[in-house]
Amino acid sequence: MVKNITNLSRSGLYDWMLQRVSAIILAAYTVFIGGFLLTTPDLGYEQWSGLFEQTWVRIFTLLTLLSIAAHSWIGMWTITTDYLNSRALGGKSVLIRFPVQLICFVAVFSYVVWGIQILWGQ
Amino acid sequence: MLIQLCTPQGVGTKKVNSKRPVNLDIATIKLPLPAYTSLLHRISGIALFVGVAFLLYGLDMSLSSEQSFAELKAVLTGGFAKFVVWVLLSGLIYHFVAGVKHLLMDVGIGEGKESGKTGAIVTIAISAVLIVFAGVWIW
């Protein structure tokens, strides 16, 4: 019987893979931005905004945002189903778990829309 | 991963015998070091999930105008702001290092009992060094 209907892809295997692919993208972006900040002392507005005016940086940033969305959703889903379950909270655990997952979803969705607005709405 | 293995959810099997004892209740057993690094991976993940809001707020300020960029720079010179940035960076560093270890385990490196413990120690050691470096860089 199917009992878990809140996971991202309806397939544990696909969630597993998506978690790793998004992790690699997030790691690459972390190294990219970290490397830029470390190698650019006295960073000014011109240089910084110039970086984010480049199309490939915007694409990379949006890809990162979408990776954050998938990665954090799968992660928060895993955590909520591991700890906010009926073993920990009893038979009505869904009444706590589902609202928490809903908050996570709204946050994830807001991050993506907000990020797009920052990147293209200036 | 270890925590997940230690947490039987009983999905789908629960109805078969609901009185079945849970032998791996993580609250009642002594956890090995890799379990704590895994737990810390989760906690840092939650912190980063919340932290993204602050990062986006900062990105918005940094790109909106030259004036808001300067404002953000001024805010980030404050002691408390630096501390918050350092805590966020520490979470990112730990989550990054533990994540790389996770990917290595996925390809079969450090999966054993002993190598898993070594991996946990290495994860803590590398993170600690990088977190100290991050602190030096910020202050």
mmCIF file of C-alpha atoms in Angstrom:
data_model
loop_
_atom_site.group_PDB
_atom_site.id
_atom_site.type_symbol
_atom_site.label_atom_id
_atom_site.label_comp_id
_atom_site.label_asym_id
_atom_site.label_seq_id
_atom_site.Cartn_x
_atom_site.Cartn_y
_atom_site.Cartn_z
ATOM 1 C CA MET A 1 0.000 0.000 0.000
ATOM 2 C CA VAL A 2 1.303 3.427 -0.893
ATOM 3 C CA LYS A 3 1.473 5.552 2.242
ATOM 4 C CA ASN A 4 4.075 8.171 1.407
ATOM 5 C CA ILE A 5 2.736 10.610 -1.123
ATOM 6 C CA THR A 6 4.750 13.706 -0.233
ATOM 7 C CA ASN A 7 8.156 12.749 -1.626
ATOM 8 C CA LEU A 8 9.327 14.754 -4.636
ATOM 9 C CA SER A 9 9.390 12.329 -7.522
ATOM 10 C CA ARG A 10 7.138 9.480 -6.338
ATOM 11 C CA SER A 11 10.236 7.308 -6.652
ATOM 12 C CA GLY A 12 12.795 6.829 -3.900
ATOM 13 C CA LEU A 13 15.436 5.928 -6.468
ATOM 14 C CA TYR A 14 14.856 9.107 -8.471
ATOM 15 C CA ASP A 15 14.841 11.233 -5.285
ATOM 16 C CA TRP A 16 18.122 9.563 -4.321
ATOM 17 C CA MET A 17 19.694 10.463 -7.664
ATOM 18 C CA LEU A 18 18.277 13.998 -7.715
ATOM 19 C CA GLN A 19 19.714 14.591 -4.239
ATOM 20 C CA ARG A 20 23.195 13.708 -5.551
ATOM 21 C CA VAL A 21 22.992 15.588 -8.846
ATOM 22 C CA SER A 22 21.753 18.728 -7.061
ATOM 23 C CA ALA A 23 24.509 18.278 -4.444
ATOM 24 C CA ILE A 24 27.180 18.339 -7.167
ATOM 25 C CA ILE A 25 25.689 21.507 -8.689
ATOM 26 C CA LEU A 26 25.515 23.170 -5.256
ATOM 27 C CA ALA A 27 29.109 22.168 -4.501
ATOM 28 C CA ALA A 28 30.277 23.567 -7.859
ATOM 29 C CA TYR A 29 28.483 26.884 -7.238
ATOM 30 C CA THR A 30 29.882 27.086 -3.704
ATOM 31 C CA VAL A 31 33.416 26.643 -5.056
ATOM 32 C CA PHE A 32 32.709 29.179 -7.829
ATOM 33 C CA ILE A 33 31.364 31.967 -5.581
ATOM 34 C CA GLY A 34 33.781 31.121 -2.762
ATOM 35 C CA GLY A 35 36.698 31.185 -5.177
ATOM 36 C CA PHE A 36 35.540 34.501 -6.655
ATOM 37 C CA LEU A 37 35.221 36.132 -3.226
ATOM 38 C CA LEU A 38 38.566 34.749 -2.027
ATOM 39 C CA THR A 39 40.436 35.900 -5.143
ATOM 40 C CA THR A 40 38.753 39.325 -5.273
ATOM 41 C CA PRO A 41 39.732 41.408 -2.256
ATOM 42 C CA ASP A 42 38.082 44.840 -1.943
ATOM 43 C CA LEU A 43 35.168 43.751 -4.049
ATOM 44 C CA GLY A 44 33.237 46.698 -5.476
ATOM 45 C CA TYR A 45 29.708 47.069 -6.805
ATOM 46 C CA GLU A 46 30.792 47.334 -10.466
ATOM 47 C CA GLN A 47 32.702 44.068 -10.322
ATOM 48 C CA TRP A 48 29.993 42.224 -8.384
ATOM 49 C CA SER A 49 27.042 43.410 -10.472
ATOM 50 C CA GLY A 50 29.122 42.844 -13.602
ATOM 51 C CA LEU A 51 29.525 39.221 -12.598
ATOM 52 C CA PHE A 52 25.778 38.745 -12.228
ATOM 53 C CA GLU A 53 25.048 40.555 -15.496
ATOM 54 C CA GLN A 54 26.691 37.761 -17.422
ATOM 55 C CA THR A 55 24.114 35.333 -18.794
ATOM 56 C CA TRP A 56 26.052 32.208 -17.865
ATOM 57 C CA VAL A 57 26.347 33.350 -14.234
ATOM 58 C CA ARG A 58 22.579 33.968 -14.128
ATOM 59 C CA ILE A 59 21.947 30.522 -15.622
ATOM 60 C CA PHE A 60 24.367 28.949 -13.120
ATOM 61 C CA THR A 61 22.673 30.853 -10.267
ATOM 62 C CA LEU A 62 19.178 29.827 -11.365
ATOM 63 C CA LEU A 63 20.349 26.220 -11.735
ATOM 64 C CA THR A 64 21.709 26.497 -8.189
ATOM 65 C CA LEU A 65 18.397 27.887 -6.930
ATOM 66 C CA LEU A 66 16.490 25.018 -8.513
ATOM 67 C CA SER A 67 19.032 22.611 -7.030
ATOM 68 C CA ILE A 68 18.477 24.211 -3.611
ATOM 69 C CA ALA A 69 14.740 23.686 -4.121
ATOM 70 C CA ALA A 70 15.052 19.996 -4.996
ATOM 71 C CA HIS A 71 17.859 19.285 -2.520
ATOM 72 C CA SER A 72 16.234 21.001 0.455
ATOM 73 C CA TRP A 73 12.816 19.559 -0.302
ATOM 74 C CA ILE A 74 14.166 15.999 -0.409
ATOM 75 C CA GLY A 75 16.262 16.686 2.700
ATOM 76 C CA MET A 76 13.442 18.251 4.695
ATOM 77 C CA TRP A 77 11.079 15.518 3.535
ATOM 78 C CA THR A 78 13.535 12.892 4.773
ATOM 79 C CA ILE A 79 13.922 14.639 8.121
ATOM 80 C CA THR A 80 10.190 15.203 8.650
ATOM 81 C CA THR A 81 9.292 11.611 7.751
ATOM 82 C CA ASP A 82 12.108 10.281 9.973
ATOM 83 C CA TYR A 83 11.346 12.270 13.113
ATOM 84 C CA LEU A 84 7.836 13.660 12.826
ATOM 85 C CA ASN A 85 6.327 10.233 12.288
ATOM 86 C CA SER A 86 3.821 8.093 14.146
ATOM 87 C CA ARG A 87 6.580 6.364 16.113
ATOM 88 C CA ALA A 88 7.655 9.697 17.581
ATOM 89 C CA LEU A 89 4.349 11.530 17.704
ATOM 90 C CA GLY A 90 1.614 8.905 17.633
ATOM 91 C CA GLY A 91 -1.162 8.135 15.180
ATOM 92 C CA LYS A 92 -2.029 11.748 14.381
ATOM 93 C CA SER A 93 1.548 12.651 13.445
ATOM 94 C CA VAL A 94 0.451 13.702 9.979
ATOM 95 C CA LEU A 95 -1.255 16.722 11.566
ATOM 96 C CA ILE A 96 2.164 17.979 12.617
ATOM 97 C CA ARG A 97 4.248 16.584 9.759
ATOM 98 C CA PHE A 98 2.076 17.896 6.942
ATOM 99 C CA PRO A 99 1.971 21.551 8.097
ATOM 100 C CA VAL A 100 5.757 21.494 8.544
ATOM 101 C CA GLN A 101 6.150 20.095 5.035
ATOM 102 C CA LEU A 102 3.765 22.745 3.763
ATOM 103 C CA ILE A 103 5.900 25.496 5.335
ATOM 104 C CA CYS A 104 8.967 23.927 3.697
ATOM 105 C CA PHE A 105 7.226 23.873 0.340
ATOM 106 C CA VAL A 106 6.156 27.520 0.580
ATOM 107 C CA ALA A 107 9.715 28.478 1.583
ATOM 108 C CA VAL A 108 11.249 26.497 -1.302
ATOM 109 C CA PHE A 109 8.816 27.987 -3.815
ATOM 110 C CA SER A 110 9.392 31.507 -2.474
ATOM 111 C CA TYR A 111 13.175 31.090 -2.714
ATOM 112 C CA VAL A 112 12.920 30.211 -6.406
ATOM 113 C CA VAL A 113 10.566 33.081 -7.299
ATOM 114 C CA TRP A 114 12.507 35.575 -5.163
ATOM 115 C CA GLY A 115 15.772 34.446 -6.751
ATOM 116 C CA ILE A 116 14.417 34.897 -10.279
ATOM 117 C CA GLN A 117 13.220 38.372 -9.290
ATOM 118 C CA ILE A 118 16.684 39.257 -7.951
ATOM 119 C CA LEU A 119 18.443 37.939 -11.064
ATOM 120 C CA TRP A 120 16.186 39.407 -13.754
ATOM 121 C CA GLY A 121 13.996 41.963 -12.047
ATOM 122 C CA GLN A 122 16.537 44.647 -11.197
ATOM 123 C CA MET B 1 22.465 7.543 5.771
ATOM 124 C CA LEU B 2 23.196 5.710 8.978
ATOM 125 C CA ILE B 3 20.369 7.439 10.775
ATOM 126 C CA GLN B 4 18.033 6.490 7.995
ATOM 127 C CA LEU B 5 19.077 2.871 8.340
ATOM 128 C CA CYS B 6 18.534 3.054 12.088
ATOM 129 C CA THR B 7 15.061 4.440 11.737
ATOM 130 C CA PRO B 8 12.599 1.760 10.740
ATOM 131 C CA GLN B 9 9.512 3.545 9.573
ATOM 132 C CA GLY B 10 7.556 0.393 9.093
ATOM 133 C CA VAL B 11 5.968 1.877 6.001
ATOM 134 C CA GLY B 12 3.682 -0.667 4.460
ATOM 135 C CA THR B 13 4.455 -3.306 7.061
ATOM 136 C CA LYS B 14 2.952 -1.490 10.010
ATOM 137 C CA LYS B 15 -0.506 -2.929 9.581
ATOM 138 C CA VAL B 16 0.840 -6.495 9.507
ATOM 139 C CA ASN B 17 1.874 -6.424 13.137
ATOM 140 C CA SER B 18 1.623 -3.088 14.884
ATOM 141 C CA LYS B 19 2.880 -4.603 18.165
ATOM 142 C CA ARG B 20 6.181 -5.509 16.574
ATOM 143 C CA PRO B 21 8.941 -4.064 18.787
ATOM 144 C CA VAL B 22 11.223 -1.371 17.391
ATOM 145 C CA ASN B 23 14.700 -2.573 18.245
ATOM 146 C CA LEU B 24 16.607 0.278 16.696
ATOM 147 C CA ASP B 25 15.024 3.220 18.455
ATOM 148 C CA ILE B 26 17.822 5.773 18.093
ATOM 149 C CA ALA B 27 16.821 7.459 21.340
ATOM 150 C CA THR B 28 17.700 4.373 23.360
ATOM 151 C CA ILE B 29 20.909 3.090 21.771
ATOM 152 C CA LYS B 30 24.459 4.347 22.012
ATOM 153 C CA LEU B 31 25.321 5.882 18.659
ATOM 154 C CA PRO B 32 28.716 5.520 16.957
ATOM 155 C CA LEU B 33 30.629 8.599 15.744
ATOM 156 C CA PRO B 34 29.393 8.364 12.110
ATOM 157 C CA ALA B 35 25.832 8.633 13.462
ATOM 158 C CA TYR B 36 26.680 11.956 15.079
ATOM 159 C CA THR B 37 28.341 13.306 11.935
ATOM 160 C CA SER B 38 25.250 12.213 10.010
ATOM 161 C CA LEU B 39 23.008 13.954 12.535
ATOM 162 C CA LEU B 40 25.139 17.096 12.259
ATOM 163 C CA HIS B 41 24.803 16.870 8.470
ATOM 164 C CA ARG B 42 21.029 17.030 8.935
ATOM 165 C CA ILE B 43 21.129 19.850 11.482
ATOM 166 C CA SER B 44 23.463 21.925 9.280
ATOM 167 C CA GLY B 45 21.105 21.217 6.379
ATOM 168 C CA ILE B 46 18.146 22.665 8.286
ATOM 169 C CA ALA B 47 20.227 25.701 9.272
ATOM 170 C CA LEU B 48 21.251 26.265 5.648
ATOM 171 C CA PHE B 49 17.655 25.897 4.479
ATOM 172 C CA VAL B 50 16.748 28.822 6.743
ATOM 173 C CA GLY B 51 20.015 30.588 5.886
ATOM 174 C CA VAL B 52 19.137 30.714 2.173
ATOM 175 C CA ALA B 53 16.595 33.431 3.049
ATOM 176 C CA PHE B 54 19.403 35.594 4.467
ATOM 177 C CA LEU B 55 21.670 34.826 1.513
ATOM 178 C CA LEU B 56 18.953 35.861 -0.952
ATOM 179 C CA TYR B 57 18.280 39.003 1.062
ATOM 180 C CA GLY B 58 21.992 39.798 0.895
ATOM 181 C CA LEU B 59 22.158 39.024 -2.828
ATOM 182 C CA ASP B 60 19.179 41.312 -3.425
ATOM 183 C CA MET B 61 20.856 44.141 -1.485
ATOM 184 C CA SER B 62 24.197 43.587 -3.206
ATOM 185 C CA LEU B 63 22.710 43.797 -6.707
ATOM 186 C CA SER B 64 19.897 46.369 -6.314
ATOM 187 C CA SER B 65 22.069 49.467 -6.421
ATOM 188 C CA GLU B 66 25.499 50.792 -5.582
ATOM 189 C CA GLN B 67 23.999 52.372 -2.487
ATOM 190 C CA SER B 68 22.427 49.169 -1.151
ATOM 191 C CA PHE B 69 25.685 47.345 -1.950
ATOM 192 C CA ALA B 70 27.525 49.828 0.255
ATOM 193 C CA GLU B 71 24.846 49.472 2.947
ATOM 194 C CA LEU B 72 25.263 45.681 2.937
ATOM 195 C CA LYS B 73 29.031 46.057 3.148
ATOM 196 C CA ALA B 74 28.606 48.385 6.128
ATOM 197 C CA VAL B 75 26.216 45.969 7.857
ATOM 198 C CA LEU B 76 28.677 43.111 7.349
ATOM 199 C CA THR B 77 31.446 44.967 9.192
ATOM 200 C CA GLY B 78 29.477 44.661 12.446
ATOM 201 C CA GLY B 79 30.625 42.077 14.992
ATOM 202 C CA PHE B 80 27.268 40.316 15.278
ATOM 203 C CA ALA B 81 26.774 40.230 11.501
ATOM 204 C CA LYS B 82 30.237 38.720 11.106
ATOM 205 C CA PHE B 83 29.363 36.082 13.686
ATOM 206 C CA VAL B 84 26.119 35.196 11.846
ATOM 207 C CA VAL B 85 28.014 34.956 8.544
ATOM 208 C CA TRP B 86 30.622 32.746 10.206
ATOM 209 C CA VAL B 87 27.954 30.427 11.655
ATOM 210 C CA LEU B 88 26.267 30.180 8.236
ATOM 211 C CA LEU B 89 29.606 29.572 6.526
ATOM 212 C CA SER B 90 30.464 26.924 9.124
ATOM 213 C CA GLY B 91 27.201 25.146 8.385
ATOM 214 C CA LEU B 92 27.918 25.347 4.674
ATOM 215 C CA ILE B 93 31.470 24.054 5.114
ATOM 216 C CA TYR B 94 30.381 21.137 7.281
ATOM 217 C CA HIS B 95 27.464 20.232 5.021
ATOM 218 C CA PHE B 96 29.806 20.442 2.000
ATOM 219 C CA VAL B 97 32.506 18.210 3.508
ATOM 220 C CA ALA B 98 30.024 15.680 4.919
ATOM 221 C CA GLY B 99 28.252 15.713 1.549
ATOM 222 C CA VAL B 100 31.472 14.921 -0.314
ATOM 223 C CA LYS B 101 32.035 12.050 2.130
ATOM 224 C CA HIS B 102 28.500 10.890 1.395
ATOM 225 C CA LEU B 103 29.182 10.887 -2.360
ATOM 226 C CA LEU B 104 32.418 8.958 -1.775
ATOM 227 C CA MET B 105 30.451 6.385 0.229
ATOM 228 C CA ASP B 106 27.985 6.155 -2.660
ATOM 229 C CA VAL B 107 30.814 4.963 -4.912
ATOM 230 C CA GLY B 108 31.932 2.490 -2.273
ATOM 231 C CA ILE B 109 34.682 4.380 -0.429
ATOM 232 C CA GLY B 110 34.542 4.320 3.369
ATOM 233 C CA GLU B 111 31.469 2.166 3.746
ATOM 234 C CA GLY B 112 32.903 -0.310 6.257
ATOM 235 C CA LYS B 113 32.634 -0.141 10.019
ATOM 236 C CA GLU B 114 36.226 0.957 10.566
ATOM 237 C CA SER B 115 36.570 3.047 7.390
ATOM 238 C CA GLY B 116 33.245 4.687 8.206
ATOM 239 C CA LYS B 117 34.624 5.794 11.556
ATOM 240 C CA THR B 118 37.788 7.066 9.860
ATOM 241 C CA GLY B 119 35.626 8.940 7.373
ATOM 242 C CA ALA B 120 33.701 10.585 10.213
ATOM 243 C CA ILE B 121 36.952 11.666 11.909
ATOM 244 C CA VAL B 122 38.347 13.025 8.627
ATOM 245 C CA THR B 123 35.061 14.883 7.992
ATOM 246 C CA ILE B 124 35.244 16.568 11.395
ATOM 247 C CA ALA B 125 38.969 17.358 11.026
ATOM 248 C CA ILE B 126 38.717 18.909 7.539
ATOM 249 C CA SER B 127 35.587 20.875 8.496
ATOM 250 C CA ALA B 128 37.210 22.178 11.678
ATOM 251 C CA VAL B 129 40.268 23.426 9.786
ATOM 252 C CA LEU B 130 38.141 25.101 7.092
ATOM 253 C CA ILE B 131 35.823 26.656 9.690
ATOM 254 C CA VAL B 132 38.844 28.173 11.470
ATOM 255 C CA PHE B 133 40.117 29.476 8.111
ATOM 256 C CA ALA B 134 36.669 30.960 7.407
ATOM 257 C CA GLY B 135 36.810 32.740 10.776
ATOM 258 C CA VAL B 136 40.258 34.151 9.984
ATOM 259 C CA TRP B 137 38.991 35.297 6.564
ATOM 260 C CA ILE B 138 35.941 37.037 8.057
ATOM 261 C CA TRP B 139 37.723 38.827 10.913
#
